[in-house]
Amino acid sequence: MTHPDTEGGQETDPALSASAAQGRYPSPLAAWLGLALLCILMLTAGLNQQIIYLVVEPLKESLSLSDTQIGALGGFALTLVSALAILPLGWLVDRVNRLRLLAACIAIWSASTVGFALAQSFEGLFGFAMGIAVGEAVLGPIMYSLIADMFPRDKWVRANLIMYIAGRLGGFASLAFAGTIIGFAGSGDSVLPPLIAQLDPWRIALILSTLTAPVLIILTLMIRLRSGATVKAQIGGTSQGLFIYFRANARALVGVFLGFGIVFAANGGAAAWFPAALQRGFGAKPTEIGVTMGIIGGCAAAFGVAAAALLERWLRRKVGDLTPMVMAQFATAGTILATPVMLLAPDLTAIYTLYAAKTFLLTVCLSLSPAVLQMLAPSHLRGRVIAVGGLISIIFSSMAPLTVGMLSDTAFPGPKGLMTSIVVVSTGASLIGLLFMMFGASSLPSTFQAAAAADREGVPA
């Protein structure tokens, strides 16, 4: 007798033997098509926020908002709410049909985007922005959980790298696409229905960004997963099972969560100040900085992912599943050495060269973190484990820009004081993150083995 309570339309016999518990994976074509759809979803999810950031001025004018209210929309409604939502959504990822959950979240963020576009007050904007944040918070935990059930274990790193570079390059692409949509919305094109054409261009642009949602929802429900990937965690799915897992693998989890989380936050958060530092210290123009950093960052990230893929394949023969963590440690050490050199850079050319090198190294490090998280936990806990990792990164990311600003105001005044603050925070925090990685690395092999055994045998790790 079979049960239809499985994902991707596949059925599972509850009497599966231990040897067959891991199940058969979908065909390579189905898996890669599913990954392509996940990449498109990531691009689509970022599009509405890019439009919101681009239309701040007309939005302010249309609803007579203050800068404080605009800051509350971006900092609290879109960012803080996402952090608060990620843990309960991670719990749902492990408890319900993930494909249906993802489809529901697409509907939530799309409907909230339309609501945001039609809102007539700050309170309305804030409420619908929270809906966008809740809908999109599921992406991290659910996408990397799905990848682990779309591809065999030896393909996880390659699939993760593709997802990572799609996200990085998709950020640049969605920014350009957002600008195109805004331009079209403001052109008064007669193809738009009269009811929509009479709206403000920023409202039209947001509504247009949701038109693909019905198709994406249908395609999401058609994603194929391995036959043993049951909808609900049958074993160890309770909170008690999660606590037992965390207690048994505390050292490895601390090393991974704090190691990657601090490195990501320190460098990403500090980089938010980088354009301002170039303007103060070198007199660079905002337009020049944006274009140059966009091109250099995109190219460096692409080369970083390619290098990570090649090095991972070569090094795996020597160190096995520890390869992503070993590479991340070496890449982090490289950023620690490269970052202080920025203080000696005589001109913008040198600064941009060092920026490219640092972006390359960080890409090698951070693009491999999803593979570590996937191998760290058995499938029935994977969504929550990835959610915890994401939450820690968000928490530290919110602290880094503030720390840089405080140092610039108090410890390092002057035209180049901001760059000094960035270097201090980035270098110091990266060193702390590296030490946490090294602390947890010794426990990783046993944690990886226990998680893999749980997936094979259908028992808790």
CSV table of C-alpha atoms in Angstrom, one decimal:
chain,number,residue,atom,x,y,z
A,1,MET,CA,0.0,0.0,0.0
A,2,THR,CA,1.4,3.4,-0.9
A,3,HIS,CA,0.8,6.9,0.7
A,4,PRO,CA,0.2,10.0,-1.5
A,5,ASP,CA,1.5,12.1,1.3
A,6,THR,CA,4.8,12.7,-0.5
A,7,GLU,CA,6.3,15.6,-2.4
A,8,GLY,CA,6.7,16.1,-6.1
A,9,GLY,CA,3.9,13.6,-6.8
A,10,GLN,CA,6.0,10.7,-5.7
A,11,GLU,CA,4.6,8.0,-3.4
A,12,THR,CA,6.4,6.2,-0.5
A,13,ASP,CA,5.8,2.9,1.1
A,14,PRO,CA,5.9,3.3,4.9
A,15,ALA,CA,7.4,-0.2,5.2
A,16,LEU,CA,10.5,0.8,3.3
A,17,SER,CA,13.5,-1.2,4.4
A,18,ALA,CA,16.4,0.6,6.0
A,19,SER,CA,18.6,-0.1,2.9
A,20,ALA,CA,16.1,1.5,0.6
A,21,ALA,CA,15.1,4.4,2.9
A,22,GLN,CA,17.2,7.0,1.1
A,23,GLY,CA,15.1,6.5,-2.0
A,24,ARG,CA,15.7,7.1,-5.7
A,25,TYR,CA,16.6,10.6,-6.9
A,26,PRO,CA,14.8,12.2,-9.9
A,27,SER,CA,16.4,12.0,-13.3
A,28,PRO,CA,19.3,14.5,-13.9
A,29,LEU,CA,17.1,16.4,-16.3
A,30,ALA,CA,14.3,16.8,-13.8
A,31,ALA,CA,16.7,17.8,-11.1
A,32,TRP,CA,18.4,20.5,-13.2
A,33,LEU,CA,15.1,21.8,-14.3
A,34,GLY,CA,14.0,22.0,-10.7
A,35,LEU,CA,17.2,23.9,-9.8
A,36,ALA,CA,16.6,26.3,-12.7
A,37,LEU,CA,13.2,27.0,-11.3
A,38,LEU,CA,14.6,27.7,-7.8
A,39,CYS,CA,17.1,30.2,-9.4
A,40,ILE,CA,14.2,31.9,-11.1
A,41,LEU,CA,12.3,32.1,-7.9
A,42,MET,CA,15.2,33.7,-6.1
A,43,LEU,CA,15.4,36.3,-8.9
A,44,THR,CA,11.7,36.9,-8.7
A,45,ALA,CA,11.7,37.3,-5.0
A,46,GLY,CA,14.4,40.0,-5.1
A,47,LEU,CA,12.7,41.9,-7.9
A,48,ASN,CA,9.9,43.5,-5.8
A,49,GLN,CA,12.4,44.7,-3.1
A,50,GLN,CA,14.7,46.2,-5.8
A,51,ILE,CA,11.7,48.1,-7.2
A,52,ILE,CA,10.8,49.4,-3.8
A,53,TYR,CA,14.4,50.6,-3.2
A,54,LEU,CA,14.4,52.3,-6.6
A,55,VAL,CA,11.1,54.1,-6.2
A,56,VAL,CA,11.8,55.5,-2.7
A,57,GLU,CA,11.6,59.2,-3.9
A,58,PRO,CA,8.3,58.9,-5.8
A,59,LEU,CA,6.9,56.7,-3.1
A,60,LYS,CA,7.7,59.3,-0.5
A,61,GLU,CA,6.2,62.1,-2.6
A,62,SER,CA,3.1,60.1,-3.3
A,63,LEU,CA,2.2,59.3,0.3
A,64,SER,CA,4.1,62.2,2.0
A,65,LEU,CA,6.4,59.9,4.0
A,66,SER,CA,9.4,60.9,6.1
A,67,ASP,CA,12.9,59.4,5.8
A,68,THR,CA,12.3,57.7,9.2
A,69,GLN,CA,9.2,56.0,7.8
A,70,ILE,CA,11.1,54.8,4.7
A,71,GLY,CA,13.9,53.5,7.0
A,72,ALA,CA,11.3,51.6,9.0
A,73,LEU,CA,10.0,50.0,5.9
A,74,GLY,CA,13.4,48.7,4.8
A,75,GLY,CA,15.0,48.1,8.2
A,76,PHE,CA,12.1,46.7,10.3
A,77,ALA,CA,9.3,45.6,7.9
A,78,LEU,CA,11.5,43.9,5.3
A,79,THR,CA,14.6,42.9,7.3
A,80,LEU,CA,13.7,42.4,10.9
A,81,VAL,CA,10.5,40.6,10.2
A,82,SER,CA,12.4,38.3,7.8
A,83,ALA,CA,14.7,37.4,10.7
A,84,LEU,CA,11.8,36.8,13.1
A,85,ALA,CA,10.0,34.6,10.5
A,86,ILE,CA,12.9,32.4,9.4
A,87,LEU,CA,12.9,30.0,12.5
A,88,PRO,CA,9.1,29.2,12.4
A,89,LEU,CA,9.3,28.8,8.7
A,90,GLY,CA,12.3,26.5,9.1
A,91,TRP,CA,10.2,24.4,11.4
A,92,LEU,CA,7.5,24.2,8.8
A,93,VAL,CA,10.0,23.2,6.2
A,94,ASP,CA,10.6,20.0,8.2
A,95,ARG,CA,7.0,19.4,9.1
A,96,VAL,CA,4.8,20.0,6.0
A,97,ASN,CA,4.9,19.4,2.3
A,98,ARG,CA,7.8,21.7,1.2
A,99,LEU,CA,6.6,22.2,-2.3
A,100,ARG,CA,3.1,23.3,-1.1
A,101,LEU,CA,4.7,25.6,1.5
A,102,LEU,CA,7.0,27.2,-1.2
A,103,ALA,CA,4.0,27.7,-3.5
A,104,ALA,CA,2.0,29.3,-0.6
A,105,CYS,CA,4.9,31.6,0.2
A,106,ILE,CA,5.1,32.7,-3.5
A,107,ALA,CA,1.4,33.5,-3.3
A,108,ILE,CA,1.9,35.4,0.0
A,109,TRP,CA,4.8,37.6,-1.2
A,110,SER,CA,3.1,38.2,-4.6
A,111,ALA,CA,-0.3,39.2,-2.9
A,112,SER,CA,1.6,41.4,-0.4
A,113,THR,CA,3.5,43.1,-3.2
A,114,VAL,CA,0.2,44.0,-4.9
A,115,GLY,CA,-1.2,45.2,-1.6
A,116,PHE,CA,1.9,47.3,-1.1
A,117,ALA,CA,1.4,48.8,-4.5
A,118,LEU,CA,-2.2,49.7,-3.7
A,119,ALA,CA,-1.7,50.9,-0.2
A,120,GLN,CA,-2.7,54.5,0.6
A,121,SER,CA,-1.0,54.9,4.0
A,122,PHE,CA,2.2,54.2,5.8
A,123,GLU,CA,0.5,51.6,8.0
A,124,GLY,CA,-0.7,49.8,4.9
A,125,LEU,CA,2.7,49.9,3.4
A,126,PHE,CA,4.3,48.6,6.6
A,127,GLY,CA,1.8,45.7,6.9
A,128,PHE,CA,2.2,44.5,3.3
A,129,ALA,CA,6.0,44.9,3.5
A,130,MET,CA,5.8,42.5,6.5
A,131,GLY,CA,3.9,40.1,4.3
A,132,ILE,CA,6.6,40.3,1.6
A,133,ALA,CA,9.3,39.6,4.3
A,134,VAL,CA,7.4,36.6,5.7
A,135,GLY,CA,6.8,35.1,2.2
A,136,GLU,CA,10.4,35.5,1.2
A,137,ALA,CA,12.0,34.3,4.5
A,138,VAL,CA,11.3,30.7,3.6
A,139,LEU,CA,13.7,30.8,0.6
A,140,GLY,CA,16.9,30.0,2.3
A,141,PRO,CA,15.8,27.1,4.5
A,142,ILE,CA,13.5,25.5,1.9
A,143,MET,CA,15.7,25.9,-1.3
A,144,TYR,CA,18.8,24.2,0.2
A,145,SER,CA,16.6,21.6,1.8
A,146,LEU,CA,15.0,20.8,-1.6
A,147,ILE,CA,18.4,20.7,-3.3
A,148,ALA,CA,19.5,17.9,-1.0
A,149,ASP,CA,16.5,15.9,-2.1
A,150,MET,CA,16.8,16.7,-5.8
A,151,PHE,CA,20.5,15.7,-6.2
A,152,PRO,CA,22.6,12.8,-4.8
A,153,ARG,CA,25.1,13.8,-2.1
A,154,ASP,CA,28.0,14.1,-4.5
A,155,LYS,CA,26.2,16.7,-6.6
A,156,TRP,CA,25.2,19.0,-3.7
A,157,VAL,CA,28.3,21.3,-4.0
A,158,ARG,CA,27.8,21.8,-7.7
A,159,ALA,CA,24.1,22.6,-7.3
A,160,ASN,CA,24.8,24.9,-4.4
A,161,LEU,CA,27.4,26.8,-6.3
A,162,ILE,CA,25.0,27.3,-9.2
A,163,MET,CA,22.3,28.6,-6.8
A,164,TYR,CA,24.9,30.9,-5.1
A,165,ILE,CA,26.1,32.5,-8.3
A,166,ALA,CA,22.5,32.8,-9.6
A,167,GLY,CA,21.7,34.7,-6.5
A,168,ARG,CA,24.7,37.0,-6.7
A,169,LEU,CA,24.4,37.7,-10.4
A,170,GLY,CA,20.6,37.7,-10.1
A,171,GLY,CA,20.9,40.7,-7.7
A,172,PHE,CA,22.5,42.7,-10.5
A,173,ALA,CA,20.1,41.4,-13.1
A,174,SER,CA,17.0,42.1,-10.9
A,175,LEU,CA,18.2,45.7,-10.4
A,176,ALA,CA,18.5,46.2,-14.1
A,177,PHE,CA,15.1,44.5,-14.7
A,178,ALA,CA,13.5,46.6,-12.0
A,179,GLY,CA,14.7,49.7,-13.7
A,180,THR,CA,13.2,48.4,-17.0
A,181,ILE,CA,9.9,47.7,-15.5
A,182,ILE,CA,9.8,51.1,-13.8
A,183,GLY,CA,10.6,52.8,-17.2
A,184,PHE,CA,7.8,50.8,-18.9
A,185,ALA,CA,5.3,51.7,-16.1
A,186,GLY,CA,6.1,55.3,-16.5
A,187,SER,CA,5.9,55.4,-20.3
A,188,GLY,CA,2.1,55.4,-20.4
A,189,ASP,CA,2.0,52.5,-22.7
A,190,SER,CA,-1.6,51.9,-24.0
A,191,VAL,CA,-1.3,48.1,-23.7
A,192,LEU,CA,-2.0,48.4,-19.9
A,193,PRO,CA,-5.7,48.1,-18.8
A,194,PRO,CA,-7.2,51.5,-18.0
A,195,LEU,CA,-7.7,50.5,-14.3
A,196,ILE,CA,-3.9,49.9,-14.0
A,197,ALA,CA,-2.7,52.6,-16.3
A,198,GLN,CA,-4.1,55.4,-14.2
A,199,LEU,CA,-2.0,54.4,-11.2
A,200,ASP,CA,1.4,55.9,-10.2
A,201,PRO,CA,4.3,54.4,-12.2
A,202,TRP,CA,5.8,52.9,-9.0
A,203,ARG,CA,2.5,51.2,-8.2
A,204,ILE,CA,2.3,49.8,-11.8
A,205,ALA,CA,5.8,48.5,-11.6
A,206,LEU,CA,5.2,46.5,-8.4
A,207,ILE,CA,2.0,45.0,-9.8
A,208,LEU,CA,3.8,44.0,-13.1
A,209,SER,CA,6.5,42.2,-11.1
A,210,THR,CA,3.9,39.7,-9.8
A,211,LEU,CA,2.4,38.7,-13.1
A,212,THR,CA,4.4,35.5,-13.3
A,213,ALA,CA,3.3,34.2,-9.9
A,214,PRO,CA,0.5,31.8,-11.0
A,215,VAL,CA,2.9,30.1,-13.5
A,216,LEU,CA,5.7,29.9,-10.9
A,217,ILE,CA,3.3,28.3,-8.3
A,218,ILE,CA,2.2,25.6,-10.8
A,219,LEU,CA,5.8,24.8,-11.8
A,220,THR,CA,6.9,24.7,-8.2
A,221,LEU,CA,4.3,22.0,-7.4
A,222,MET,CA,5.7,19.9,-10.3
A,223,ILE,CA,9.3,19.8,-8.9
A,224,ARG,CA,10.5,16.2,-8.5
A,225,LEU,CA,12.2,15.0,-5.4
A,226,ARG,CA,13.7,11.7,-4.3
A,227,SER,CA,11.2,9.0,-3.6
A,228,GLY,CA,12.1,8.7,0.1
A,229,ALA,CA,11.6,12.4,0.7
A,230,THR,CA,8.3,12.1,2.7
A,231,VAL,CA,6.3,15.2,3.4
A,232,LYS,CA,6.3,15.0,7.2
A,233,ALA,CA,9.3,14.0,9.3
A,234,GLN,CA,8.3,10.6,10.6
A,235,ILE,CA,11.2,10.2,12.9
A,236,GLY,CA,12.9,12.9,15.1
A,237,GLY,CA,10.5,15.5,13.8
A,238,THR,CA,9.6,16.8,17.3
A,239,SER,CA,11.3,19.7,19.1
A,240,GLN,CA,12.8,17.1,21.4
A,241,GLY,CA,14.5,15.4,18.5
A,242,LEU,CA,16.0,18.8,17.4
A,243,PHE,CA,17.3,19.6,20.9
A,244,ILE,CA,18.9,16.1,21.2
A,245,TYR,CA,20.6,16.7,17.8
A,246,PHE,CA,21.9,20.2,18.9
A,247,ARG,CA,23.2,18.9,22.2
A,248,ALA,CA,25.0,15.9,20.6
A,249,ASN,CA,26.6,18.1,17.9
A,250,ALA,CA,27.1,21.3,19.8
A,251,ARG,CA,30.8,21.9,18.9
A,252,ALA,CA,30.3,21.3,15.2
A,253,LEU,CA,27.2,23.6,15.1
A,254,VAL,CA,28.9,26.4,17.0
A,255,GLY,CA,31.9,26.2,14.6
A,256,VAL,CA,29.7,26.3,11.5
A,257,PHE,CA,27.0,28.8,12.6
A,258,LEU,CA,29.3,31.3,14.2
A,259,GLY,CA,32.2,30.8,11.8
A,260,PHE,CA,30.3,31.4,8.6
A,261,GLY,CA,27.8,33.8,10.2
A,262,ILE,CA,30.4,36.2,11.5
A,263,VAL,CA,32.5,36.1,8.4
A,264,PHE,CA,29.4,36.8,6.2
A,265,ALA,CA,28.1,39.5,8.4
A,266,ALA,CA,31.4,41.3,9.0
A,267,ASN,CA,32.4,41.5,5.4
A,268,GLY,CA,28.9,42.0,4.0
A,269,GLY,CA,27.9,44.5,6.7
A,270,ALA,CA,31.1,46.5,6.5
A,271,ALA,CA,30.9,46.6,2.7
A,272,ALA,CA,27.7,48.6,3.1
A,273,TRP,CA,30.0,51.5,4.0
A,274,PHE,CA,32.5,50.9,1.2
A,275,PRO,CA,31.0,53.3,-1.3
A,276,ALA,CA,30.9,56.1,1.3
A,277,ALA,CA,34.5,55.4,2.2
A,278,LEU,CA,35.6,55.8,-1.5
A,279,GLN,CA,33.7,59.1,-1.7
A,280,ARG,CA,35.3,60.5,1.5
A,281,GLY,CA,38.8,59.1,1.1
A,282,PHE,CA,39.3,59.3,-2.7
A,283,GLY,CA,36.7,61.8,-4.0
A,284,ALA,CA,35.0,59.2,-6.2
A,285,LYS,CA,31.6,59.9,-7.7
A,286,PRO,CA,28.6,57.7,-6.7
A,287,THR,CA,27.8,56.8,-10.3
A,288,GLU,CA,31.4,55.7,-11.0
A,289,ILE,CA,31.5,53.7,-7.7
A,290,GLY,CA,28.2,51.9,-8.5
A,291,VAL,CA,29.1,50.9,-12.0
A,292,THR,CA,32.7,49.9,-11.2
A,293,MET,CA,31.9,47.9,-8.1
A,294,GLY,CA,29.0,46.2,-9.9
A,295,ILE,CA,31.1,45.1,-12.8
A,296,ILE,CA,34.1,44.1,-10.6
A,297,GLY,CA,32.0,42.4,-8.0
A,298,GLY,CA,30.0,40.4,-10.6
A,299,CYS,CA,33.1,39.2,-12.4
A,300,ALA,CA,35.0,38.4,-9.2
A,301,ALA,CA,32.0,36.4,-7.8
A,302,ALA,CA,31.7,34.5,-11.1
A,303,PHE,CA,35.4,33.6,-11.0
A,304,GLY,CA,35.2,32.7,-7.3
A,305,VAL,CA,32.4,30.2,-7.9
A,306,ALA,CA,34.3,28.7,-10.8
A,307,ALA,CA,37.4,28.4,-8.7
A,308,ALA,CA,35.4,26.9,-5.8
A,309,ALA,CA,34.0,24.2,-8.1
A,310,LEU,CA,37.3,23.2,-9.6
A,311,LEU,CA,39.2,23.2,-6.3
A,312,GLU,CA,36.4,21.3,-4.5
A,313,ARG,CA,36.6,18.5,-7.1
A,314,TRP,CA,40.4,18.3,-6.8
A,315,LEU,CA,40.6,18.5,-3.0
A,316,ARG,CA,37.7,16.1,-2.3
A,317,ARG,CA,39.9,13.2,-3.3
A,318,LYS,CA,42.2,14.1,-0.4
A,319,VAL,CA,39.9,15.3,2.4
A,320,GLY,CA,36.4,14.0,1.4
A,321,ASP,CA,33.3,15.7,2.9
A,322,LEU,CA,35.5,18.1,4.9
A,323,THR,CA,36.5,19.8,1.6
A,324,PRO,CA,34.0,22.8,1.8
A,325,MET,CA,35.1,23.6,5.4
A,326,VAL,CA,38.8,23.3,4.6
A,327,MET,CA,38.5,25.6,1.6
A,328,ALA,CA,36.4,28.1,3.5
A,329,GLN,CA,39.1,28.3,6.2
A,330,PHE,CA,41.8,29.0,3.6
A,331,ALA,CA,39.7,31.6,1.8
A,332,THR,CA,38.9,33.4,5.1
A,333,ALA,CA,42.6,33.4,6.0
A,334,GLY,CA,43.2,35.1,2.6
A,335,THR,CA,40.7,37.8,3.3
A,336,ILE,CA,42.3,38.5,6.6
A,337,LEU,CA,45.6,39.0,4.9
A,338,ALA,CA,44.2,41.1,2.0
A,339,THR,CA,41.9,43.5,3.8
A,340,PRO,CA,44.4,45.5,5.8
A,341,VAL,CA,46.4,46.2,2.6
A,342,MET,CA,43.5,48.5,1.6
A,343,LEU,CA,44.9,51.1,4.1
A,344,LEU,CA,48.1,51.3,2.0
A,345,ALA,CA,46.3,51.6,-1.4
A,346,PRO,CA,47.5,54.9,-3.1
A,347,ASP,CA,44.6,55.3,-5.5
A,348,LEU,CA,41.2,53.9,-6.7
A,349,THR,CA,42.8,51.4,-9.1
A,350,ALA,CA,44.6,49.7,-6.2
A,351,ILE,CA,41.4,49.8,-4.0
A,352,TYR,CA,39.3,48.2,-6.8
A,353,THR,CA,41.9,45.5,-7.3
A,354,LEU,CA,41.9,44.6,-3.6
A,355,TYR,CA,38.1,44.7,-3.7
A,356,ALA,CA,38.1,42.2,-6.5
A,357,ALA,CA,40.5,39.9,-4.7
A,358,LYS,CA,38.5,40.1,-1.5
A,359,THR,CA,35.2,39.4,-3.3
A,360,PHE,CA,36.8,36.4,-5.0
A,361,LEU,CA,38.0,34.9,-1.7
A,362,LEU,CA,34.7,35.6,0.1
A,363,THR,CA,32.8,33.9,-2.7
A,364,VAL,CA,35.0,30.8,-2.4
A,365,CYS,CA,34.3,30.7,1.3
A,366,LEU,CA,30.6,31.6,1.5
A,367,SER,CA,29.5,29.7,-1.7
A,368,LEU,CA,30.5,26.5,0.1
A,369,SER,CA,28.6,27.1,3.3
A,370,PRO,CA,25.3,25.6,2.1
A,371,ALA,CA,27.0,22.3,1.4
A,372,VAL,CA,28.3,22.2,5.0
A,373,LEU,CA,24.9,23.0,6.4
A,374,GLN,CA,23.3,20.3,4.2
A,375,MET,CA,25.8,17.6,5.3
A,376,LEU,CA,25.5,18.8,8.9
A,377,ALA,CA,21.9,17.7,9.5
A,378,PRO,CA,19.7,14.7,8.5
A,379,SER,CA,16.8,15.5,6.1
A,380,HIS,CA,14.2,15.6,8.8
A,381,LEU,CA,16.0,18.5,10.6
A,382,ARG,CA,17.7,20.2,7.7
A,383,GLY,CA,15.2,23.1,7.2
A,384,ARG,CA,15.5,24.2,10.9
A,385,VAL,CA,19.2,23.8,10.9
A,386,ILE,CA,19.6,26.0,7.8
A,387,ALA,CA,17.1,28.5,9.3
A,388,VAL,CA,19.2,28.8,12.5
A,389,GLY,CA,22.3,29.4,10.4
A,390,GLY,CA,20.5,32.1,8.4
A,391,LEU,CA,19.2,33.7,11.6
A,392,ILE,CA,22.6,34.0,13.1
A,393,SER,CA,24.0,35.6,9.9
A,394,ILE,CA,21.1,38.1,9.9
A,395,ILE,CA,21.7,39.0,13.6
A,396,PHE,CA,25.4,39.7,13.0
A,397,SER,CA,24.7,41.5,9.8
A,398,SER,CA,22.6,44.0,11.6
A,399,MET,CA,25.4,44.7,14.1
A,400,ALA,CA,28.3,45.2,11.6
A,401,PRO,CA,27.2,48.5,9.9
A,402,LEU,CA,26.5,50.0,13.3
A,403,THR,CA,29.9,49.0,14.7
A,404,VAL,CA,31.7,50.5,11.6
A,405,GLY,CA,29.8,53.8,12.0
A,406,MET,CA,30.5,54.0,15.8
A,407,LEU,CA,34.2,53.4,15.2
A,408,SER,CA,34.3,56.1,12.5
A,409,ASP,CA,32.6,58.6,14.7
A,410,THR,CA,34.7,57.9,17.8
A,411,ALA,CA,38.0,56.1,17.1
A,412,PHE,CA,39.0,57.0,13.6
A,413,PRO,CA,37.8,60.5,12.5
A,414,GLY,CA,39.0,62.1,9.3
A,415,PRO,CA,38.6,61.5,5.6
A,416,LYS,CA,40.1,58.0,5.6
A,417,GLY,CA,38.8,57.1,9.1
A,418,LEU,CA,35.8,55.3,7.6
A,419,MET,CA,38.0,53.0,5.5
A,420,THR,CA,40.1,52.3,8.7
A,421,SER,CA,36.9,51.3,10.5
A,422,ILE,CA,35.8,49.0,7.8
A,423,VAL,CA,39.2,47.3,7.8
A,424,VAL,CA,39.2,46.9,11.6
A,425,VAL,CA,35.7,45.4,11.7
A,426,SER,CA,36.2,43.2,8.7
A,427,THR,CA,39.6,41.9,9.6
A,428,GLY,CA,38.9,41.4,13.3
A,429,ALA,CA,35.6,39.7,12.8
A,430,SER,CA,36.9,37.5,10.0
A,431,LEU,CA,39.7,36.3,12.4
A,432,ILE,CA,37.1,35.5,15.0
A,433,GLY,CA,35.0,33.6,12.4
A,434,LEU,CA,38.1,31.6,11.3
A,435,LEU,CA,38.8,30.6,14.9
A,436,PHE,CA,35.2,29.3,15.3
A,437,MET,CA,35.5,27.4,12.0
A,438,MET,CA,38.7,25.8,13.3
A,439,PHE,CA,37.1,25.0,16.6
A,440,GLY,CA,34.2,23.1,15.0
A,441,ALA,CA,36.1,21.4,12.2
A,442,SER,CA,37.4,18.6,14.4
A,443,SER,CA,33.8,17.5,15.2
A,444,LEU,CA,32.5,17.8,11.7
A,445,PRO,CA,33.4,14.3,10.4
A,446,SER,CA,31.4,12.5,13.1
A,447,THR,CA,28.5,14.9,12.7
A,448,PHE,CA,28.5,14.3,8.9
A,449,GLN,CA,28.6,10.6,9.3
A,450,ALA,CA,25.8,10.5,11.8
A,451,ALA,CA,23.6,12.7,9.5
A,452,ALA,CA,24.3,10.5,6.5
A,453,ALA,CA,23.6,7.4,8.5
A,454,ALA,CA,20.3,8.8,9.6
A,455,ASP,CA,19.3,9.5,6.0
A,456,ARG,CA,20.2,6.0,5.0
A,457,GLU,CA,18.6,4.2,7.8
A,458,GLY,CA,15.7,6.5,8.6
A,459,VAL,CA,16.7,7.0,12.2
A,460,PRO,CA,17.6,10.1,14.2
A,461,ALA,CA,21.2,11.3,14.1
